[in-house]
Tab-separated table of C-alpha atoms and ligand atoms in Angstrom:
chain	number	residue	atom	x	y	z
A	1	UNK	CA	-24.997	17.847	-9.433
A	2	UNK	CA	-22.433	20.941	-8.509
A	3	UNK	CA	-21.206	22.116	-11.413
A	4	UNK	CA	-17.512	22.479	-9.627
A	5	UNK	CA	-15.472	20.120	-7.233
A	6	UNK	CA	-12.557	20.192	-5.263
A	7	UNK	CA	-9.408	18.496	-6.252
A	8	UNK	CA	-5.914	18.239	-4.544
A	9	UNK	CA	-3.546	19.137	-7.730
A	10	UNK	CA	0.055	18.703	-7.540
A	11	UNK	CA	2.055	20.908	-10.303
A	12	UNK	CA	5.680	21.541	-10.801
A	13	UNK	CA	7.062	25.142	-12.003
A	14	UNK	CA	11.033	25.837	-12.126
A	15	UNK	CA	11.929	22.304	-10.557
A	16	UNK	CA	9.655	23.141	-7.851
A	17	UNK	CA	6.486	20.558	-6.273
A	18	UNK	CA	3.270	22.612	-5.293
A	19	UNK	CA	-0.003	21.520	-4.287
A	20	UNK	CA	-3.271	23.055	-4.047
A	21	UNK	CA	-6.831	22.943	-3.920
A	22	UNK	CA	-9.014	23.727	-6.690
A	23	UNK	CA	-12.334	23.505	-8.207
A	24	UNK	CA	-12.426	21.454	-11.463
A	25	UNK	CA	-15.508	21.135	-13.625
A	26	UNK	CA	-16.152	17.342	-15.411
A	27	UNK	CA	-14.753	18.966	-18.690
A	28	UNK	CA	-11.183	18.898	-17.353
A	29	UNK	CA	-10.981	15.576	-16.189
A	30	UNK	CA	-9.390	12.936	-18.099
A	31	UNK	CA	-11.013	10.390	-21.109
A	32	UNK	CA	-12.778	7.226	-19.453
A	33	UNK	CA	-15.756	4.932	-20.193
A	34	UNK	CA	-16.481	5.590	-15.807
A	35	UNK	CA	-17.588	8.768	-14.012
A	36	UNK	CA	-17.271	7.957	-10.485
A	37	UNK	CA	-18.279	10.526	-7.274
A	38	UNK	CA	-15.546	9.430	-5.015
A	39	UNK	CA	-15.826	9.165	-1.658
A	40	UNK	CA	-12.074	8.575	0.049
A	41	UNK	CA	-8.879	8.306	-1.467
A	42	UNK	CA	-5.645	7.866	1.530
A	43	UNK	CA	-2.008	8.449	1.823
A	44	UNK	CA	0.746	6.072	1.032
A	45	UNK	CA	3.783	6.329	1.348
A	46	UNK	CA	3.839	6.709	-2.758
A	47	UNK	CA	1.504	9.426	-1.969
A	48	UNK	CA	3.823	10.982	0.463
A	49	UNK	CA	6.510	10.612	-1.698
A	50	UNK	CA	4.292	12.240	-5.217
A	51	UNK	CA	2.998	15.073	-2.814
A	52	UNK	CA	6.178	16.698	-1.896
A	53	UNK	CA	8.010	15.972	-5.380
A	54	UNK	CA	10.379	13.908	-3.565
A	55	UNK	CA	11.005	11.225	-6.013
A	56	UNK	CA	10.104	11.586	-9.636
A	57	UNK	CA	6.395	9.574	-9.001
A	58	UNK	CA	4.670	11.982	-11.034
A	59	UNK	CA	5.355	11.853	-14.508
A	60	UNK	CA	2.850	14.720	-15.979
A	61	UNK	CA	2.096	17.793	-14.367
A	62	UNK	CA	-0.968	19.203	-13.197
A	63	UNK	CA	-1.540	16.222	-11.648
A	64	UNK	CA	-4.604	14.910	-9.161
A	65	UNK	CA	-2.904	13.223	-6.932
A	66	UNK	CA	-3.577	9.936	-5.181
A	67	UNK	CA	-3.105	6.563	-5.722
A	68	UNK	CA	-6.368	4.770	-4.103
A	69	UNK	CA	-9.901	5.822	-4.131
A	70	UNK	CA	-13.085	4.236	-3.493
A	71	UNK	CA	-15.949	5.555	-5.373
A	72	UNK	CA	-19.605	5.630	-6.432
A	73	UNK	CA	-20.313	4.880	-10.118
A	74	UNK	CA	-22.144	7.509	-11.546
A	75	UNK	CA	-21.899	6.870	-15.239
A	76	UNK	CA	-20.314	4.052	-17.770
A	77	UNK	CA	-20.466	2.867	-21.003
A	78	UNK	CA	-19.020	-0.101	-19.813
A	79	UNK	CA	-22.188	-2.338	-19.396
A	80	UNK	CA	-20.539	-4.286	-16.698
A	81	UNK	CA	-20.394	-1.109	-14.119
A	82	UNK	CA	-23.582	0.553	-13.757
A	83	UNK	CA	-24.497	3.989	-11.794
A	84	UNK	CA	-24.963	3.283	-8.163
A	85	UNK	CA	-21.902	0.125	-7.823
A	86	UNK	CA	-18.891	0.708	-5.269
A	87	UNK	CA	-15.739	0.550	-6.746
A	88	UNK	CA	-12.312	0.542	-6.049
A	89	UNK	CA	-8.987	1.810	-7.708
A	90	UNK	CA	-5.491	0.877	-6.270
A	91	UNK	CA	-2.593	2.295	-8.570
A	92	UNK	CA	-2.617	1.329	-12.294
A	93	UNK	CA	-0.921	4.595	-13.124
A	94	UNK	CA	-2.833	6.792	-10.472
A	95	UNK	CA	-0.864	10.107	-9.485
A	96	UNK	CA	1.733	8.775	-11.780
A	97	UNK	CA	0.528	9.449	-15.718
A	98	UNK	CA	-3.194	9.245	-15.024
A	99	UNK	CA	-5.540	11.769	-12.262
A	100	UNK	CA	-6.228	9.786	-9.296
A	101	UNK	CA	-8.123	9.999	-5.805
A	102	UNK	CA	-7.581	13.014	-4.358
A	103	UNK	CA	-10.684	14.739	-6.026
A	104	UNK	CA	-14.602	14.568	-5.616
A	105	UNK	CA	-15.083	13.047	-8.717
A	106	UNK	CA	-12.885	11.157	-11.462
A	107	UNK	CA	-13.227	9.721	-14.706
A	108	UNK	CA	-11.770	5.885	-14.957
A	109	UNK	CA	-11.147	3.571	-17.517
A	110	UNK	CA	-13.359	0.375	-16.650
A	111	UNK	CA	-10.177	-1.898	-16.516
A	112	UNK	CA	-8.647	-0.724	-13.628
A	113	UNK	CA	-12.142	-0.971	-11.313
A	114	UNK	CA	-12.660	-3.373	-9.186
A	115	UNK	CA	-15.836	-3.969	-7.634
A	116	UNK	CA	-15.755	-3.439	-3.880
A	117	UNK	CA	-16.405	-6.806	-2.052
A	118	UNK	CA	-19.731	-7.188	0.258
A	119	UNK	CA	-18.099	-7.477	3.156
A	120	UNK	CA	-16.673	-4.222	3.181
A	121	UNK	CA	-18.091	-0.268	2.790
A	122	UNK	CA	-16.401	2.006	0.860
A	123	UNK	CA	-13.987	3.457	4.471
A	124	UNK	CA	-13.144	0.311	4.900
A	125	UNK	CA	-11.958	-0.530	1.234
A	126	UNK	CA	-9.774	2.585	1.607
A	127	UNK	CA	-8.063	2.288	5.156
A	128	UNK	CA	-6.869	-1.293	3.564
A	129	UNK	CA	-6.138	0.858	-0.048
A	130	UNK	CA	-3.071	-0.073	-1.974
A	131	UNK	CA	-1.136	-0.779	1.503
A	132	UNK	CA	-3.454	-3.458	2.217
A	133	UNK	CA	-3.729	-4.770	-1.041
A	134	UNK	CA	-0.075	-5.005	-1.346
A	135	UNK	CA	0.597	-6.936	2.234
A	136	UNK	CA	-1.895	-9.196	0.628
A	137	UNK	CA	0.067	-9.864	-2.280
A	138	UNK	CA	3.417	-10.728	-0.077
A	139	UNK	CA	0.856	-13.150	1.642
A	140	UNK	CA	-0.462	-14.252	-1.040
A	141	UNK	CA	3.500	-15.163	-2.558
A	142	UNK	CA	4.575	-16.680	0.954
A	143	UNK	CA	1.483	-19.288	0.724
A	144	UNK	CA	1.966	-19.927	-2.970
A	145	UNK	CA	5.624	-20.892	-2.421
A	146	UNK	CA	4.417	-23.245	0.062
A	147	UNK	CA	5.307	-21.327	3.600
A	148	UNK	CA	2.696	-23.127	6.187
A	149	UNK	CA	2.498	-21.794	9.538
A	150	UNK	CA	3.890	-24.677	11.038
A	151	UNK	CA	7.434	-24.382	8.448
A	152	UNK	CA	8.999	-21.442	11.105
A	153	UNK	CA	8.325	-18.010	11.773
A	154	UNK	CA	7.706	-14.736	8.999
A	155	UNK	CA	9.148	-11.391	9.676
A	156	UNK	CA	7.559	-8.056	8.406
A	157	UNK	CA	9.798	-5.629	8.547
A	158	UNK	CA	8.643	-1.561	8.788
A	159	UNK	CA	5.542	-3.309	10.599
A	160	UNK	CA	3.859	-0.338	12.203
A	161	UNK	CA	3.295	1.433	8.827
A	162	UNK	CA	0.618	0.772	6.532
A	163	UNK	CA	1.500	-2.369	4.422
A	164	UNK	CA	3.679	-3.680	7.699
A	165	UNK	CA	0.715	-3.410	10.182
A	166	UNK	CA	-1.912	-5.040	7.678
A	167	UNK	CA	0.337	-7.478	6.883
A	168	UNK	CA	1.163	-8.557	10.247
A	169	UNK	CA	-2.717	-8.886	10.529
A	170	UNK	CA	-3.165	-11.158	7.458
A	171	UNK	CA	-0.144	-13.542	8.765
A	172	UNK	CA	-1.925	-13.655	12.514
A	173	UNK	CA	-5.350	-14.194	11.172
A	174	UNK	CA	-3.539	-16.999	8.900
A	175	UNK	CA	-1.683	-18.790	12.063
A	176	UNK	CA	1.558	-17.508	11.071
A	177	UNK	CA	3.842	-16.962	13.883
A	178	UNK	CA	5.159	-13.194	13.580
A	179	UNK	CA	7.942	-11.482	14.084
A	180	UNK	CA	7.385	-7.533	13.612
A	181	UNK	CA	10.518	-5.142	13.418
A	182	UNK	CA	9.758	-1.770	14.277
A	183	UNK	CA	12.007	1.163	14.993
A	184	UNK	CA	9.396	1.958	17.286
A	185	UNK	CA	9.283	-0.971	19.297
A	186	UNK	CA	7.827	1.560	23.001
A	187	UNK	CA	5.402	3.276	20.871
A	188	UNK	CA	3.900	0.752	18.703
A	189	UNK	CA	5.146	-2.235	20.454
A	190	UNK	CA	1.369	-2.284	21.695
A	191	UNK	CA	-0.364	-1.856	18.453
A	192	UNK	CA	1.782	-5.124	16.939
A	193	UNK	CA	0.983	-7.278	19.735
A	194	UNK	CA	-2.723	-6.414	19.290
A	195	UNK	CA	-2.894	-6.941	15.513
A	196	UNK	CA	-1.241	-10.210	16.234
A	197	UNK	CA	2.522	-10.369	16.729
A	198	UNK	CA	4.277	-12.306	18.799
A	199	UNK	CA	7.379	-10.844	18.776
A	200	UNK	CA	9.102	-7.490	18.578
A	201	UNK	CA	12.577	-6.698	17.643
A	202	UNK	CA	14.008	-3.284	16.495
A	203	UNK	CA	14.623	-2.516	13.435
A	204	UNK	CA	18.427	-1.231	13.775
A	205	UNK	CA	18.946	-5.526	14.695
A	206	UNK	CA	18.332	-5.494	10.523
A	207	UNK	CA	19.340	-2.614	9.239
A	208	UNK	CA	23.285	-2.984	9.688
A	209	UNK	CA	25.996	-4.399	7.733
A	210	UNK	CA	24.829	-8.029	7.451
A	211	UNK	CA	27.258	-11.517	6.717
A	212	UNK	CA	26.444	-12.913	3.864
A	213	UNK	CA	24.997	-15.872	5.656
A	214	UNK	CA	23.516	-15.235	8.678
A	215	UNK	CA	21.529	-17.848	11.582
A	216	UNK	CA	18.765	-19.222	9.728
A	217	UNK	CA	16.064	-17.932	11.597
A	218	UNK	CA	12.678	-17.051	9.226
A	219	UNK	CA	10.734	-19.204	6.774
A	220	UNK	CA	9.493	-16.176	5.005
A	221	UNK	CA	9.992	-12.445	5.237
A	222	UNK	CA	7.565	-9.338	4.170
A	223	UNK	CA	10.031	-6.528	3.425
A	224	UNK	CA	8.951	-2.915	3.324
A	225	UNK	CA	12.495	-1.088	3.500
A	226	UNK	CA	14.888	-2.369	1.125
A	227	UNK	CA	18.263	-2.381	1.452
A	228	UNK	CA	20.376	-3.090	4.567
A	229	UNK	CA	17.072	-4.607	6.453
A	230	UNK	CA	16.606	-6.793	3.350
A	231	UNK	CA	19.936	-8.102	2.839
A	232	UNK	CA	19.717	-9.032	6.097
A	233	UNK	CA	16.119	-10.165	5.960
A	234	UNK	CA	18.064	-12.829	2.859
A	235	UNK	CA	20.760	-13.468	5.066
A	236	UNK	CA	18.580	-14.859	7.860
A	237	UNK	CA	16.083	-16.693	5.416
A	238	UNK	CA	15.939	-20.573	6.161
A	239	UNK	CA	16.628	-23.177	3.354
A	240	UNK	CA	14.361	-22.837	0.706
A	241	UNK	CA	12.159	-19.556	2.056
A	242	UNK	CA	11.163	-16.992	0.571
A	243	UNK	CA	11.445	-12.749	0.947
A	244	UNK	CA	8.610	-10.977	-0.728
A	245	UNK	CA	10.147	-7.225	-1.228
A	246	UNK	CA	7.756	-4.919	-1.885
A	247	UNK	CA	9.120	-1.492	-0.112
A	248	UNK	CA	12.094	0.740	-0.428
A	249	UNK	CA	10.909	2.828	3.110
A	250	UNK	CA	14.970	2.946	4.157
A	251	UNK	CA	16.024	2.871	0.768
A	252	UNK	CA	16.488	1.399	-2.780
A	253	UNK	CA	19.773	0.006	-2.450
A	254	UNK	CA	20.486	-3.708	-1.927
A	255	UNK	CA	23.775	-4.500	-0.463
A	256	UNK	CA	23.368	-8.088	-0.695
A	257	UNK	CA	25.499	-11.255	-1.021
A	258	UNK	CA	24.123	-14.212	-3.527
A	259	UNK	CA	24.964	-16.934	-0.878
A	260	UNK	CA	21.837	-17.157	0.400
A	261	UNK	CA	20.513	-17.631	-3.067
A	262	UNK	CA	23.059	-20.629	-4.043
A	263	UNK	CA	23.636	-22.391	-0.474
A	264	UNK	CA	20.042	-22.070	0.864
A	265	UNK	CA	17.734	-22.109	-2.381
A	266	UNK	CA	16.484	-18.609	-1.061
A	267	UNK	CA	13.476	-17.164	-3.062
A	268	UNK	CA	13.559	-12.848	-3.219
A	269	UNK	CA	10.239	-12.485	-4.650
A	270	UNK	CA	9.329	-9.234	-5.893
A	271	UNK	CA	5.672	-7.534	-5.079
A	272	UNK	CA	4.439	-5.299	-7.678
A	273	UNK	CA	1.013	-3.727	-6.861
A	274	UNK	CA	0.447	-0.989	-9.052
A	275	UNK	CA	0.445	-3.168	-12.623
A	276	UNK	CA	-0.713	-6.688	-11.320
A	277	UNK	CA	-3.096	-8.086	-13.843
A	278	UNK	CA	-7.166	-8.296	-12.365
A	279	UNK	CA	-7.606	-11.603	-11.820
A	280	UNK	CA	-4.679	-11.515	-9.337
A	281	UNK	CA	-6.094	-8.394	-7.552
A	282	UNK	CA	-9.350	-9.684	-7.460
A	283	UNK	CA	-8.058	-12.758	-5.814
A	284	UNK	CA	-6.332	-10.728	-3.523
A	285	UNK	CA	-9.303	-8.818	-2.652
A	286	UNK	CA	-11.593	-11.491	-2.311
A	287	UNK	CA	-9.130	-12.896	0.627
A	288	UNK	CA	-9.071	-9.691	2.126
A	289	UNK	CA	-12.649	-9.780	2.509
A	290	UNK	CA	-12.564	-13.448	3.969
A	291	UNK	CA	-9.511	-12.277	6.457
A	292	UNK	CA	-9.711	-8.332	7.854
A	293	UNK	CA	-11.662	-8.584	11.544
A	294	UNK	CA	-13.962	-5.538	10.940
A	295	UNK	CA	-12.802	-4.142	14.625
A	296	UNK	CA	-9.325	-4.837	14.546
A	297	UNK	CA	-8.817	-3.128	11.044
A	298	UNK	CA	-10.848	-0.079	12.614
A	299	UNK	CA	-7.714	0.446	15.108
A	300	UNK	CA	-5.369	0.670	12.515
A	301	UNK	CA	-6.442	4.166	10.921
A	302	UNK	CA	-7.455	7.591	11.083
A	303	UNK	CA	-10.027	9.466	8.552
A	304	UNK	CA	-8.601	12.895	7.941
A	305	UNK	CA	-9.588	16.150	5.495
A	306	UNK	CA	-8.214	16.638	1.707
A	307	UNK	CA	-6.885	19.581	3.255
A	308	UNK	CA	-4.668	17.831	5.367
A	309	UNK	CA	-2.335	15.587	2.563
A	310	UNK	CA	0.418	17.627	2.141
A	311	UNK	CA	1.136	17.618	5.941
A	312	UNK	CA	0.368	13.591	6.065
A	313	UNK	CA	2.873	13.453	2.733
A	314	UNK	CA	5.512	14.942	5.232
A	315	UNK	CA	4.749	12.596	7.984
A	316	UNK	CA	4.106	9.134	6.364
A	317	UNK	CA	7.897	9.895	4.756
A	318	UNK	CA	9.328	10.542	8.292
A	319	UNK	CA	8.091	7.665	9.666
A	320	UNK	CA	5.545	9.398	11.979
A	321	UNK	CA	2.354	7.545	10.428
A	322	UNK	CA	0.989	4.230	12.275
A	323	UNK	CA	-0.828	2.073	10.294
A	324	UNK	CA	-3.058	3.769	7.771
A	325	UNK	CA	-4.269	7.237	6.738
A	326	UNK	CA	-8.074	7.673	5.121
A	327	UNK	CA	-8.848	10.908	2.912
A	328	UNK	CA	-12.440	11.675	2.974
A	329	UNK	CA	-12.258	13.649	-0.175
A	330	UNK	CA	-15.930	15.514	0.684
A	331	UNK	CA	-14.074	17.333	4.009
B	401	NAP	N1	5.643	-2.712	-4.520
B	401	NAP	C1	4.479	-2.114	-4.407
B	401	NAP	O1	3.590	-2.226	-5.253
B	401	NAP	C2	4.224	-1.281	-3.198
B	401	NAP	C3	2.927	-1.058	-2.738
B	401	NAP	C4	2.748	-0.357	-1.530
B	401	NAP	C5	3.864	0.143	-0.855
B	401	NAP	N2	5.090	-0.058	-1.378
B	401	NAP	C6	6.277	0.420	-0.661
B	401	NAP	O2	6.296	-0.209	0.599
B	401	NAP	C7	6.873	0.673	1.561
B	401	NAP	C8	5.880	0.855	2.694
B	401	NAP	O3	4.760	1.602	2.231
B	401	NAP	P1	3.678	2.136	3.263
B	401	NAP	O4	2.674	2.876	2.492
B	401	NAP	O5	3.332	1.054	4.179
B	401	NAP	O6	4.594	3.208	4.055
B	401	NAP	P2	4.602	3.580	5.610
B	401	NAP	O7	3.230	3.507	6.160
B	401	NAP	O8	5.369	4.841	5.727
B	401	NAP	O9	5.452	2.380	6.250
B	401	NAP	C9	6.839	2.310	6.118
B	401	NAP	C10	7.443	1.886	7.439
B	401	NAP	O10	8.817	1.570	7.221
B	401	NAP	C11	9.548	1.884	8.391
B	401	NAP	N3	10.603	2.829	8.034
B	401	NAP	C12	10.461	4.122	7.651
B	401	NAP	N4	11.658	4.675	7.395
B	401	NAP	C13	12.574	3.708	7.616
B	401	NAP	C14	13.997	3.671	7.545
B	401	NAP	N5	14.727	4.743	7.163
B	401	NAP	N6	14.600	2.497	7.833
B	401	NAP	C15	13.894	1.430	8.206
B	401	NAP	N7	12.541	1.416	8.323
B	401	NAP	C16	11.902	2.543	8.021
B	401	NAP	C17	8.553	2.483	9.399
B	401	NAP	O11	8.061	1.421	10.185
B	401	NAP	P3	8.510	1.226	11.717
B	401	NAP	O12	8.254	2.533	12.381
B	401	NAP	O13	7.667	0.107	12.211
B	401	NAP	O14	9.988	0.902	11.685
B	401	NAP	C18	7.427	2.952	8.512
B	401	NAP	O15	6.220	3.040	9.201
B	401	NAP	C19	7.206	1.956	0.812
B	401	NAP	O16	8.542	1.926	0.403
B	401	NAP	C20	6.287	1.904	-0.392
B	401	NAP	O17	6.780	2.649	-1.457
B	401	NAP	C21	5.289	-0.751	-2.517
């Protein structure tokens, strides 16, 4: 074993974000009953937004950033992981007030693991990360509520980024009917279609000033963007569906009527991903495993160097990522 590795450390001087690589040694890492050799962490749009100190994510500086990693146990005193298992980590305080995956190694309390399922390796677990894991969830909601595929059709909005394309995905693979709004309806109109939508419209149809009621049109919506697209995501919600808002991509402002709520028995169903209890994440990983096609998830992202996250921070908040980034931490 090395006695240094590399870690990607954010750190804040004079009101100012930096990042850099350095070599750590296990005595700075953090208290934890798990040492785990991690293998990939990825970029978010948390990540993105943690990496260039553009909304107060981090709360304690230096910080390892990185909300997701998939790792190799190497040690635990918890005698339910032992050296050798594949784990998984998505949020629980990661890059926030605890040192996530953008390092070689990490030291994890046992709690927030999660064993990785069979069906998937350790690159997989991480191009579905906490993206995946939170389109899951908004699935999860619009089945629980009682959304069939045969009640009408579900819109995912911000669908060619990472929780938007895997979600699409999950709906198709379901039988859903999908709608996908993209504000890149030429250059990822393709990508949709293959993952499984059946139609496109552009995002600037949502995000306008909306009527408070509008044509009921969807039986459920995934929401990644928040507020204009969502108020008119709940404006266009049919009696009794549901909106599962999980994202604030074009903002955290919801300009909203409550008529939808009081004339159409509208559910808005918040997603949380980073604090959902275990049993509920296992759950949600255990469908993941019984839904992602191997080949069609292997479309959806790219496996780039730790070097490389404070450019993909930049470009995941612009809008220029499709789908999902990978961070093999060991490039
Ligand atoms: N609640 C939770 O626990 C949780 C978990 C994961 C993510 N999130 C949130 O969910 C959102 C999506 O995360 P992600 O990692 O999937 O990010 P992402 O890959 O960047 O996807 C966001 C997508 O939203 C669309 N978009 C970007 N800017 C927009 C704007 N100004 N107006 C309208 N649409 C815009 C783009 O899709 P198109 O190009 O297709 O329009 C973009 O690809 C983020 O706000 C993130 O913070 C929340």
């Amino acid at each position: 074993m090395s006695d240094t590795f590399a870690a990607l450390v954010i750190d804040k001087e004079d009101k100012t974000v930096s990042t850099e690589i350095r070599q750590l040694t296990l005595e700075d890492l953090p208290e934890g009953d798990v040492l785990v050799d991690i293998a990939y962490s990825t970029v978010n749009y948390k990540d993105g937004l943690a990496v260039t100190g553009s909304m107060p994510i981090v709360r304690e500086y230096p910080m390892v950033g990185g909300i997701d990693l998939a790792a190799t146990v190497v040690e635990s005193s918890n005698a339910a992981y032992a050296p050798g298992d594949k784990v998984l980590v998505n949020g629980f305080g990661l890059s926030e007030n605890r040192w996530g995956g953008y390092a070689q190694k990490q030291r994890l309390k046992s709690e927030w693991l999660v064993k990785v399922p069979e069906a998937f390796s350790l690159e997989e677990v991480a191009a579905i990360g906490t993206a995946g894991y939170t389109a899951m969830l908004c699935v999860m909601a619009i089945q629980d509520w009682g959304v069939s595929p045969d009640t009408g059709p579900v819109l995912v909005t911000g669908a060619a980024g990472g929780v938007g394309s895997v979600a699409v995905m999950l709906l198709a693979k379901l039988g859903y009917k999908v709608t996908a709004a993209t504000g890149r309806v030429d250059e990822a109109g393709d990508f949709l279609k293959k993952l499984g939508a059946e139609a496109l419209i552009a995002r600037d149809e949502l995000a306008r000033d909306s009527k408070p009621l509008e044509r009921e049109t969807w039986a459920a919506v995934v929401d990644t963007v928040g507020a204009n697209t969502l108020a008119t995501a709940l404006a266009q919600t049919r009696y009794e569906g549901i909106v599962a808002a999980c994202g604030l991509a074009g903002g955290a402002a919801l300009p909203a009527s409550v008529m939808p709520f009081i004339l159409r028995g509208v559910t808005l169903r918040g997603i949380d991903s980073v604090m959902a209890p275990l049993p509920r994440r296992q759950r949600a990983w255990n469908e993941l495993a019984q839904l992602i096609d191997h080949d069609l998830l292997a479309t959806i992202y790219s496996v780039e160097p730790l070097s490389k996250v404070p450019e993909l921070a930049r470009d995941i908040l612009a809008g220029h990522i499709k789908g999902r980034v990978v961070v093999d931490v060991n490039t």
